[in-house]
């Protein structure tokens, strides 16, 4: 075999049409062997002859796509000082662009004896892990993208749909069985038509980076369904491939992105750069641990045999190491430039900010993202918390970023379950959470609004269960959140009571209406538009089965809920007053009112909300006026954005309430656009000062069509602007 020196950049295995350049970083190694694995599992070892800047490299002419490979790194095994090299372990390339296999949990994957765990270097396990671990696969990077272009929807026009590749497609009867649960399944016309019909502009896929199925879960007959256990940051997960795993998954993923882009749908990836699948000091040696443990992981300062963990998974990546930062940035850039994705949602993003101990929004990671000409131009969404000290950072990320707004989720849930003293907080969340984002120069689009996500109850379960029901997880109910801010509407779980079921459907409509009519960027959890249930399981991370998959056998109530969701998205899309790019001119407190008349808040009796109204901890209802002719941002032609006026009535009280509409200075004629009390809404008209009956726990949307009378205060305010 010819072995040429090759180059130290780029890292990974790079095919150029005639051969492959291999490059691996390890500062601690004293020798690195490239291992080529044939179809029978036999190994050919090639010592990498060159090292530059701690990158070991070689070029092998004649090596072709589909070639499986790994590394053996020779160096110190000294856990007390943070080093865990063990050449008996075949190691995965951190830059592998495709991966074959899954670790099987065999003793050989571990650097200690199961029966006598020890950190003594003389007791290191010397069993060879070849045949029990995963391997990198050389890929062919060439793909016909045709006329593919990123849709580049502006944030204020964006509606996000959080979905799981398998859960979304596994049971759909119109998808061929052989591609259900795969990237090809997502690309199937029936899924794309469903997303387009809903008005979705971006699908946010739960982790598709290559992840490891936890051995402990597998022993229980379960699996890591969610995928927050990444091992390959540049490789699409092989378990979601329909057409093979020897590199074919890369082309299949690209085909999925291309199909979604053709439909005008962006692809956002949920990415896990805060930890890896190797766990704590008792975890397997699959990749980073055996390559350069002290460079890749945060270790306890005075006890380097143990890992500093802010993620609850056993380890955290060392965000102040330049090679870790390079890996993350190279990964992000690769997914944008080569895989054409449109953005990222960063799991436990507060960990990425921990350059040292505390969370620091000025850490090196954010500096790198800010200055990167590729990564800085796509959608960047933070999950702004982790489990470490000071980890809850909602509202504190840099201006380039948007955030999952956990306070929005909690407030909306509290309002609709009838919690006390929520009116002011509810109004603030409804208007874009200026109290969280305006101080840093951000706008309403910084808030990714959601009521439900993969972690927790589905929307249907949120109104059907007071308590979690996680027995199937095998953890004696100790897993999952205990404080769900849910309300079962009077009966725990499924009910045959028609009144209970009607209330549950109305509560789902209420929260969908609140979500899609709030300022900010709405995110739907897949299946919430059709009433998906997990049977009260609020932590389906290990349930790769009917508990977590969407059941596409829909009854009439579910079909009606889809139609209702479609109408809400259309209402938002057609009326910019619900998706403003700037905050209302009123103060941040309680949504505020201002002299320009862009927003006004009313009690049910028709009076303006005052300090006593906001402070009334027993109040459950309010009405908001949205001025469609006082929107500060211009439209695409540079003209003033004009819209109809809207009144939105929120009755969180359990009984019917009459709402008195404001006087004619706010509008001469009001038409019912939506009422969550009923699926079909009678288009009634109301005059100023009329009374509107709002049923218990309902939302009513009234529209005042343009034009306004020229002498009205609202019209005059718009003219002044």
XYZ file of C-alpha atoms in Angstrom:
721
model
C 0.000 0.000 0.000
C 1.315 3.418 -0.952
C 1.393 5.900 1.919
C 1.933 9.559 1.110
C 2.465 12.301 3.728
C -0.861 13.949 3.083
C -2.019 17.137 4.821
C -3.016 18.118 8.341
C -6.125 19.944 7.087
C -8.970 19.275 6.788
C -9.400 16.870 9.678
C -11.201 13.603 9.019
C -11.239 11.416 5.901
C -11.389 13.486 2.711
C -11.955 11.772 -0.642
C -10.733 13.710 -3.696
C -11.600 11.291 -6.489
C -8.357 9.298 -6.485
C -7.647 8.629 -2.813
C -8.272 9.735 0.746
C -6.472 12.102 3.102
C -6.728 11.027 6.756
C -6.038 13.509 9.584
C -6.572 13.114 13.350
C -5.831 15.485 16.230
C -4.174 14.142 19.392
C -1.804 16.155 21.525
C -1.117 13.315 23.949
C -0.392 10.519 21.414
C 3.084 9.184 20.746
C 1.901 7.021 17.823
C -1.318 6.799 15.785
C -2.385 3.886 13.602
C -5.056 4.150 10.930
C -7.036 0.913 10.732
C -8.768 -0.039 7.470
C -11.533 -2.614 7.980
C -12.650 -4.870 5.123
C -16.052 -6.476 4.574
C -15.094 -9.531 6.627
C -13.970 -7.386 9.574
C -10.265 -7.954 8.993
C -7.998 -5.039 9.879
C -5.082 -3.461 8.045
C -3.035 -1.071 10.178
C -1.196 1.918 8.715
C 0.994 4.026 10.982
C 0.444 7.712 10.248
C 3.915 9.009 9.385
C 3.406 12.757 9.755
C 2.350 15.030 12.620
C 1.954 18.797 12.381
C 0.464 20.875 15.181
C -0.645 17.687 16.946
C -2.490 16.518 13.825
C -1.431 13.057 12.583
C -1.989 12.554 8.871
C -1.389 10.549 5.691
C -2.779 10.259 2.155
C -3.674 6.809 0.779
C -4.068 6.630 -3.013
C -6.724 4.234 -4.241
C -8.916 4.210 -1.135
C -12.535 4.642 -2.220
C -15.871 5.709 -0.695
C -17.438 2.964 1.417
C -14.123 2.114 3.095
C -14.588 1.557 6.845
C -11.862 2.765 9.167
C -10.870 3.642 12.730
C -7.803 4.598 14.750
C -5.604 3.162 17.484
C -3.916 5.826 19.568
C -0.778 4.959 21.539
C -0.100 7.123 24.552
C -0.368 7.265 28.357
C -3.094 5.468 30.267
C -2.971 7.529 33.464
C -6.489 8.409 34.638
C -5.237 10.280 37.706
C -3.701 12.820 35.339
C -6.578 12.755 32.864
C -5.074 10.453 30.202
C -6.884 7.339 28.934
C -5.106 6.158 25.772
C -5.479 2.463 25.099
C -4.433 1.104 21.674
C -6.552 -1.993 22.230
C -9.616 0.152 21.596
C -10.537 0.832 17.981
C -11.510 4.525 17.976
C -14.023 6.401 15.887
C -12.821 9.421 13.937
C -14.425 12.545 15.531
C -14.696 13.953 11.996
C -16.255 10.853 10.410
C -18.915 11.942 7.917
C -20.655 8.574 7.956
C -20.601 5.866 10.605
C -21.290 2.142 10.434
C -22.497 0.055 13.358
C -23.344 0.599 17.022
C -21.327 -0.332 20.133
C -22.705 -3.558 21.585
C -21.787 -3.075 25.256
C -19.084 -5.739 25.247
C -16.441 -5.740 28.001
C -13.798 -4.890 25.401
C -15.222 -1.366 24.982
C -14.210 -0.468 28.515
C -10.741 0.225 29.849
C -11.386 -1.550 33.128
C -12.608 -4.962 34.237
C -16.372 -5.065 34.870
C -15.837 -7.251 37.906
C -13.138 -5.052 39.394
C -13.344 -1.439 38.181
C -10.019 0.267 38.765
C -8.236 3.405 37.675
C -4.875 1.743 38.258
C -2.911 1.968 34.958
C -1.613 -1.533 35.504
C -5.207 -2.841 35.535
C -6.259 -1.329 32.163
C -8.392 -3.708 30.113
C -6.491 -5.017 27.089
C -9.327 -6.714 25.206
C -9.580 -5.570 21.588
C -12.828 -3.706 20.804
C -12.726 -4.396 17.052
C -16.014 -5.980 16.068
C -17.843 -4.471 19.044
C -17.707 -0.782 18.211
C -18.586 1.656 15.423
C -16.380 2.673 12.507
C -16.050 5.687 10.259
C -16.939 5.343 6.585
C -15.260 7.254 3.758
C -17.963 9.092 1.803
C -18.314 10.438 -1.683
C -18.994 14.150 -1.083
C -20.426 14.802 -4.543
C -24.207 15.306 -4.800
C -26.455 16.872 -7.425
C -28.166 19.691 -5.576
C -29.726 21.020 -8.762
C -31.250 24.442 -8.142
C -31.427 24.014 -4.368
C -31.540 27.279 -2.435
C -32.013 27.965 1.256
C -35.554 29.358 1.745
C -34.222 31.970 4.208
C -37.569 32.788 5.809
C -37.310 35.811 8.064
C -37.858 34.991 11.702
C -41.092 36.959 11.996
C -42.555 34.880 9.150
C -41.353 31.592 10.640
C -43.478 28.795 12.118
C -41.339 25.964 13.522
C -42.422 22.324 13.787
C -40.340 20.241 16.198
C -40.282 16.651 14.950
C -38.579 13.298 15.357
C -37.507 11.553 12.126
C -38.892 8.198 13.186
C -41.804 9.329 15.345
C -43.251 11.496 12.585
C -43.214 8.833 9.872
C -43.113 5.358 11.428
C -46.851 4.578 11.283
C -48.040 6.660 8.343
C -50.074 4.318 6.107
C -49.321 6.271 2.917
C -45.540 5.993 3.290
C -43.992 2.773 1.926
C -43.079 0.531 4.826
C -39.414 0.280 3.819
C -38.838 4.011 4.237
C -40.918 4.701 7.343
C -38.860 6.145 10.177
C -36.138 7.445 7.839
C -34.867 10.567 6.124
C -36.539 9.304 2.959
C -39.792 9.066 4.924
C -39.573 12.742 5.877
C -39.020 13.568 2.184
C -42.135 11.619 1.131
C -44.810 13.858 -0.457
C -47.433 12.956 2.170
C -45.300 14.409 4.976
C -44.337 17.477 2.977
C -47.982 18.054 2.060
C -48.976 17.812 5.722
C -46.346 20.375 6.711
C -47.257 22.732 3.873
C -50.950 22.356 4.664
C -50.266 23.442 8.237
C -48.283 26.445 7.030
C -45.024 25.231 8.559
C -41.956 27.115 7.328
C -39.255 25.200 9.239
C -38.960 21.653 10.562
C -36.718 21.327 13.608
C -35.438 17.760 13.700
C -34.522 16.180 17.005
C -30.914 14.915 17.016
C -29.773 13.423 13.720
C -26.057 13.534 14.485
C -24.825 9.967 14.969
C -25.717 8.888 18.492
C -25.204 5.817 20.651
C -27.990 3.620 21.969
C -27.275 3.424 25.716
C -26.291 -0.039 26.951
C -28.317 0.292 30.164
C -31.472 1.086 28.197
C -30.848 -1.716 25.747
C -30.512 -4.177 28.620
C -34.023 -3.136 29.727
C -35.460 -3.626 26.250
C -35.584 0.146 25.717
C -33.513 2.526 23.574
C -32.289 6.084 23.351
C -35.185 7.260 21.212
C -34.584 11.004 21.492
C -30.928 10.747 20.470
C -29.317 13.191 22.905
C -26.239 10.995 23.117
C -24.055 12.190 20.258
C -20.785 10.573 19.206
C -20.400 11.788 15.587
C -20.834 15.507 15.033
C -20.493 15.397 11.232
C -22.384 12.170 10.499
C -26.146 11.696 9.968
C -27.447 8.985 12.300
C -27.269 5.620 10.530
C -30.408 4.316 12.248
C -32.531 6.708 10.185
C -31.175 5.536 6.828
C -33.444 3.557 4.514
C -30.907 2.748 1.830
C -27.806 1.477 3.654
C -25.240 2.742 6.143
C -21.953 2.549 4.228
C -22.144 6.235 3.360
C -25.532 6.092 1.627
C -27.132 7.874 4.608
C -25.362 11.090 3.597
C -26.988 11.225 0.156
C -30.333 10.237 1.667
C -30.128 13.085 4.170
C -29.216 15.541 1.418
C -32.158 14.302 -0.639
C -34.473 14.992 2.295
C -33.168 18.553 2.657
C -33.502 19.156 -1.075
C -37.128 17.964 -1.084
C -38.048 20.134 1.907
C -36.371 23.163 0.351
C -38.328 22.651 -2.849
C -41.458 22.953 -0.709
C -40.140 26.146 0.911
C -39.489 24.444 4.265
C -36.275 25.110 6.168
C -34.398 22.390 8.046
C -33.173 23.161 11.566
C -31.132 20.577 13.466
C -31.287 19.992 17.216
C -27.580 19.637 18.020
C -25.837 18.320 21.139
C -22.381 19.859 21.474
C -22.359 19.966 25.261
C -21.400 16.316 25.928
C -20.729 12.997 24.175
C -21.972 9.423 24.451
C -18.882 8.208 26.323
C -20.340 9.092 29.743
C -18.346 9.381 32.938
C -15.177 7.568 34.041
C -17.017 4.242 33.912
C -18.221 4.748 30.339
C -16.959 3.043 27.167
C -13.928 4.157 25.171
C -15.345 4.767 21.711
C -13.763 7.955 20.432
C -12.649 11.124 22.249
C -11.693 9.440 25.522
C -9.051 7.295 23.845
C -7.826 10.003 21.443
C -7.096 12.801 23.930
C -9.262 12.680 27.023
C -7.876 15.788 28.740
C -8.206 17.914 25.607
C -11.803 17.020 24.805
C -13.441 16.814 28.250
C -13.815 19.015 31.304
C -12.157 17.214 34.199
C -12.455 17.981 37.892
C -9.544 20.321 38.633
C -8.216 18.498 41.667
C -9.374 15.025 40.604
C -8.696 14.491 36.916
C -9.884 10.889 37.033
C -13.424 12.282 37.167
C -15.449 14.453 34.797
C -16.971 17.864 35.493
C -20.603 17.390 34.483
C -23.091 20.231 33.891
C -25.319 18.221 31.575
C -26.427 15.319 33.765
C -24.986 12.843 31.275
C -21.605 12.095 32.828
C -19.349 14.505 30.960
C -19.094 17.969 29.408
C -16.941 19.049 26.498
C -14.063 21.406 27.322
C -15.241 24.607 25.688
C -12.008 26.508 26.292
C -9.889 24.056 24.292
C -9.250 25.399 20.765
C -9.515 21.918 19.213
C -12.943 21.355 20.775
C -14.070 24.743 19.512
C -12.653 23.896 16.087
C -14.575 20.618 16.011
C -17.848 22.352 16.831
C -17.344 25.149 14.332
C -16.189 22.736 11.618
C -19.285 20.630 12.294
C -21.668 23.593 12.115
C -20.052 24.893 8.955
C -20.162 21.438 7.341
C -23.886 21.009 7.953
C -24.574 24.405 6.401
C -22.225 24.274 3.408
C -22.322 20.569 2.523
C -25.682 19.423 3.900
C -27.552 22.699 3.225
C -29.304 22.942 6.597
C -30.816 26.271 7.601
C -30.100 26.533 11.304
C -29.477 24.882 14.644
C -31.128 24.505 18.027
C -28.416 24.033 20.658
C -29.249 21.559 23.421
C -28.324 22.759 26.943
C -26.657 25.775 25.386
C -25.638 27.266 28.731
C -22.949 24.562 28.879
C -21.460 25.959 25.665
C -21.001 29.251 27.491
C -19.043 27.695 30.357
C -15.546 28.654 29.282
C -14.470 28.246 32.886
C -16.994 27.555 35.682
C -19.599 30.276 35.386
C -21.858 30.848 32.412
C -20.279 33.622 30.353
C -22.137 34.934 27.332
C -18.848 36.441 26.120
C -17.130 33.064 25.988
C -14.933 32.014 23.067
C -17.705 29.927 21.505
C -19.970 32.927 21.014
C -17.071 34.996 19.694
C -16.382 32.340 17.057
C -20.018 32.103 16.012
C -20.346 35.881 15.817
C -17.432 36.297 13.426
C -18.036 33.217 11.285
C -19.352 34.314 7.860
C -21.281 31.043 7.383
C -22.620 30.023 10.795
C -23.586 33.549 11.855
C -25.998 33.801 8.917
C -28.276 30.859 9.746
C -30.892 30.482 12.462
C -29.284 30.003 15.887
C -31.628 28.880 18.665
C -30.457 28.298 22.225
C -31.959 26.053 24.854
C -30.803 28.610 27.433
C -30.188 26.402 30.444
C -28.239 23.414 31.761
C -28.151 21.597 35.117
C -25.074 23.377 36.508
C -24.949 26.308 38.944
C -26.399 29.453 37.374
C -27.502 27.443 34.372
C -30.918 29.065 33.802
C -30.093 31.818 31.314
C -33.376 32.707 29.604
C -32.972 36.216 28.189
C -29.202 36.335 28.590
C -27.839 35.076 25.277
C -26.074 37.420 22.815
C -28.095 39.483 20.305
C -27.388 37.150 17.361
C -29.275 34.344 19.102
C -32.904 33.403 19.645
C -33.981 31.350 22.657
C -36.458 28.711 23.658
C -38.538 30.860 26.000
C -39.205 28.607 28.978
C -40.976 31.450 30.766
C -43.475 31.665 27.907
C -44.257 27.949 28.257
C -44.760 28.189 32.012
C -46.880 31.341 31.899
C -49.275 30.119 29.201
C -49.750 26.820 30.993
C -50.425 28.616 34.277
C -52.952 30.983 32.718
C -55.045 28.276 31.114
C -55.009 25.991 34.133
C -56.306 28.897 36.236
C -53.261 29.698 38.322
C -53.410 32.921 40.313
C -51.648 36.238 39.617
C -50.697 35.501 36.003
C -52.347 38.352 34.029
C -49.355 40.685 33.918
C -46.930 37.902 33.108
C -49.329 36.523 30.511
C -49.596 39.892 28.787
C -45.822 40.265 28.707
C -45.335 36.842 27.119
C -48.154 37.482 24.634
C -46.421 40.637 23.404
C -42.971 39.146 22.823
C -41.323 39.183 26.293
C -39.722 42.606 25.992
C -38.736 42.332 29.652
C -36.377 39.515 28.669
C -35.006 40.675 25.331
C -35.381 44.416 24.745
C -32.580 45.395 27.153
C -29.997 43.701 24.896
C -31.296 45.287 21.706
C -33.149 42.190 20.597
C -36.637 42.114 19.158
C -39.719 39.891 19.647
C -38.234 37.321 17.279
C -35.635 36.517 19.966
C -38.392 34.576 21.724
C -39.064 31.078 20.416
C -42.498 30.595 21.933
C -43.681 27.115 22.813
C -46.201 25.480 25.117
C -44.975 21.919 24.629
C -41.796 20.311 23.320
C -40.378 16.794 23.112
C -39.418 16.975 26.808
C -42.645 16.859 28.814
C -46.326 16.309 28.152
C -47.804 16.581 24.680
C -50.519 19.217 24.356
C -53.274 16.630 24.671
C -51.663 15.096 27.751
C -51.193 18.563 29.246
C -54.990 18.853 29.492
C -55.570 15.184 30.398
C -53.167 14.424 33.254
C -52.256 16.046 36.548
C -49.438 13.589 37.177
C -46.799 11.935 35.004
C -47.277 8.262 34.164
C -43.799 7.012 33.289
C -44.057 3.396 34.423
C -42.946 2.124 31.011
C -39.560 3.811 31.493
C -38.619 1.352 34.232
C -37.377 3.979 36.680
C -40.125 3.671 39.298
C -41.497 7.077 38.363
C -38.309 8.872 39.394
C -37.650 10.249 35.916
C -39.351 13.199 34.256
C -40.530 16.552 35.570
C -42.848 16.484 38.603
C -44.174 20.037 38.259
C -45.835 20.035 34.842
C -48.253 22.956 35.244
C -50.904 20.691 33.744
C -54.628 20.252 34.491
C -56.592 17.118 33.665
C -59.957 18.930 33.364
C -61.392 16.876 36.192
C -60.491 13.295 35.269
C -57.032 11.707 35.191
C -56.358 10.165 31.798
C -58.826 8.997 29.140
C -62.470 9.759 29.847
C -65.858 8.904 28.355
C -67.399 12.056 29.824
C -68.394 14.228 26.854
C -68.110 17.443 28.865
C -64.584 16.593 29.970
C -63.520 15.724 26.443
C -65.103 18.899 25.041
C -63.239 20.977 27.617
C -59.968 19.220 26.782
C -60.403 19.961 23.087
C -61.186 23.591 23.903
C -58.133 23.883 26.132
C -55.961 22.554 23.308
C -57.478 25.132 20.959
C -56.927 27.850 23.579
C -53.228 27.133 23.876
C -52.753 26.768 20.130
C -54.505 30.109 19.616
C -52.385 31.775 22.291
C -49.194 30.368 20.785
C -49.894 31.338 17.187
C -51.240 34.807 17.980
C -48.346 35.804 20.260
C -45.522 38.058 19.150
C -42.320 36.085 18.648
C -41.646 32.844 16.771
C -44.107 29.975 17.418
C -42.946 26.373 17.692
C -45.351 23.442 17.483
C -44.527 19.980 18.796
C -45.181 17.332 16.156
C -48.563 15.751 16.638
C -50.000 18.524 18.800
C -51.988 19.676 15.786
C -53.807 16.327 15.807
C -54.039 15.578 19.517
C -51.162 13.111 19.908
C -50.980 11.451 23.340
C -48.163 9.623 25.108
C -50.526 8.184 27.712
C -49.271 10.629 30.325
C -45.588 9.781 29.837
C -43.736 13.100 30.137
C -40.271 11.676 29.465
C -40.463 9.498 26.361
C -36.702 9.587 25.791
C -36.471 5.781 25.840
C -39.749 4.867 24.157
C -39.085 3.995 20.522
C -42.580 2.582 20.096
C -46.258 3.536 19.869
C -45.968 5.630 23.046
C -43.906 8.225 21.178
C -44.810 7.713 17.516
C -47.624 9.670 15.894
C -50.698 7.504 15.315
C -51.973 8.599 11.910
C -55.347 6.878 12.318
C -57.326 10.065 12.967
C -60.864 10.516 14.249
C -63.051 13.515 13.462
C -61.936 15.492 16.514
C -58.333 15.130 15.408
C -59.112 16.157 11.834
C -60.976 19.179 13.193
C -57.978 20.129 15.348
C -55.717 20.015 12.280
C -58.136 22.319 10.440
C -58.240 24.681 13.423
C -54.439 24.826 13.564
C -54.298 25.533 9.829
C -56.716 28.430 10.287
C -54.601 29.895 13.081
C -51.420 29.728 11.016
C -53.246 31.347 8.084
C -54.492 34.125 10.367
C -50.952 34.756 11.557
C -49.548 34.617 8.024
C -52.151 36.981 6.566
C -51.982 39.608 9.317
C -48.630 41.187 10.234
C -50.107 42.648 13.412
C -49.580 39.176 14.951
C -45.943 38.910 13.843
C -44.410 42.320 14.354
C -40.655 42.686 14.065
C -40.485 45.323 16.799
C -41.918 45.552 20.281
C -45.018 47.581 21.016
C -44.234 51.139 22.062
C -45.773 50.630 25.488
C -43.676 49.796 28.526
C -42.530 46.244 29.130
C -44.705 45.975 32.241
C -47.852 44.004 31.480
C -47.543 44.661 27.753
C -48.092 48.399 28.422
C -50.019 51.055 26.532
C -48.614 54.067 24.747
C -49.517 57.378 23.147
C -49.110 55.979 19.648
C -52.049 53.652 20.234
C -50.442 50.471 18.928
C -51.863 48.359 21.762
C -54.468 48.719 24.483
C -55.632 46.414 27.283
C -59.187 46.190 28.634
C -61.040 44.560 31.476
C -64.115 42.509 30.555
C -66.288 45.508 31.467
C -64.592 47.594 28.778
C -62.444 49.763 31.033
C -58.736 50.107 30.419
C -56.591 47.887 32.596
C -55.020 49.876 35.456
C -52.577 49.035 38.234
C -55.303 47.472 40.352
C -56.471 45.375 37.402
C -53.006 43.961 36.795
C -52.455 43.364 40.508
C -55.740 41.468 40.953
C -54.518 37.940 41.605
C -58.007 36.524 41.074
C -58.618 37.975 37.625
C -58.623 35.424 34.824
C -59.755 37.454 31.823
C -58.716 40.392 29.657
C -59.027 41.847 26.170
C -56.269 43.306 23.998
C -56.583 45.753 21.089
C -53.944 45.441 18.338
C -53.693 48.449 16.039
C -53.101 47.253 12.494
C -52.336 50.779 11.288
C -49.606 51.435 13.812
C -46.978 48.889 12.815
C -43.568 50.622 12.780
C -41.750 48.463 10.242
C -42.228 48.938 6.475
C -43.346 46.154 4.172
C -41.140 44.596 1.484
C -41.719 47.578 -0.834
C -40.689 50.109 1.787
C -44.265 51.225 2.395
C -45.869 51.473 5.822
C -47.241 48.112 6.920
C -51.016 48.368 7.277
C -53.360 45.737 8.619
C -56.819 45.358 10.073
C -57.354 46.077 13.754
C -57.937 43.110 16.046
C -59.471 42.538 19.439
C -58.447 39.304 21.158
C -60.528 38.194 24.136
C -58.999 35.767 26.623
C -61.471 34.303 29.106
C -59.570 32.065 31.496
C -62.533 32.018 33.890
C -64.558 28.820 34.157
C -67.892 30.529 33.405
C -69.391 32.675 30.662
C -68.368 36.341 30.795
C -69.756 39.296 28.810
C -66.999 41.455 27.320
C -67.869 45.075 26.473
C -66.155 46.178 23.270
C -64.327 49.530 23.245
C -65.819 52.654 21.721
C -65.944 53.613 18.068
C -62.571 55.359 18.273
C -61.073 51.840 18.139
C -63.212 50.582 15.274
C -66.673 50.962 13.742
C -67.390 47.302 13.014
C -66.068 44.049 14.453
C -66.354 40.627 12.807
C -65.799 37.292 14.536
C -62.750 35.568 13.063
C -62.301 32.790 15.599
C -63.856 31.385 18.749
C -62.226 28.422 20.469
C -65.534 27.407 22.040
C -66.614 25.872 18.746
C -64.857 24.350 15.759
C -67.155 26.142 13.317
C -67.461 29.865 14.019
C -70.462 31.961 13.103
C -69.204 35.173 11.481
C -71.160 37.594 13.664
C -70.781 41.385 13.507
C -70.632 43.736 16.496
C -70.833 47.488 16.896
C -68.696 49.547 19.307
C -69.691 49.183 22.979
C -71.517 45.940 22.199
C -71.376 42.976 24.552
C -69.697 39.785 23.369
C -70.427 36.560 25.250
C -67.217 34.631 25.858
C -67.765 31.082 27.058
C -65.742 29.789 29.953
C -62.105 29.094 29.078
C -62.140 30.391 25.534
C -60.456 32.770 23.102
C -62.361 35.023 20.707
C -60.691 36.951 17.882
C -62.546 39.927 16.407
C -61.379 41.830 13.333
C -62.105 45.399 12.278
C -61.577 45.562 8.495
C -59.795 48.540 6.922
C -60.219 51.366 6.212
C -60.768 53.183 9.472
C -62.674 56.470 9.516
C -60.210 59.250 8.786
C -61.023 61.077 12.012
C -60.493 58.160 14.389
C -57.735 58.443 17.011
C -56.177 55.183 15.834
C -56.110 56.401 12.240
C -54.719 59.779 13.306
C -52.008 58.022 15.337
C -51.043 56.012 12.280
C -50.939 59.156 10.144
C -48.661 60.897 12.671
C -46.206 58.016 12.352
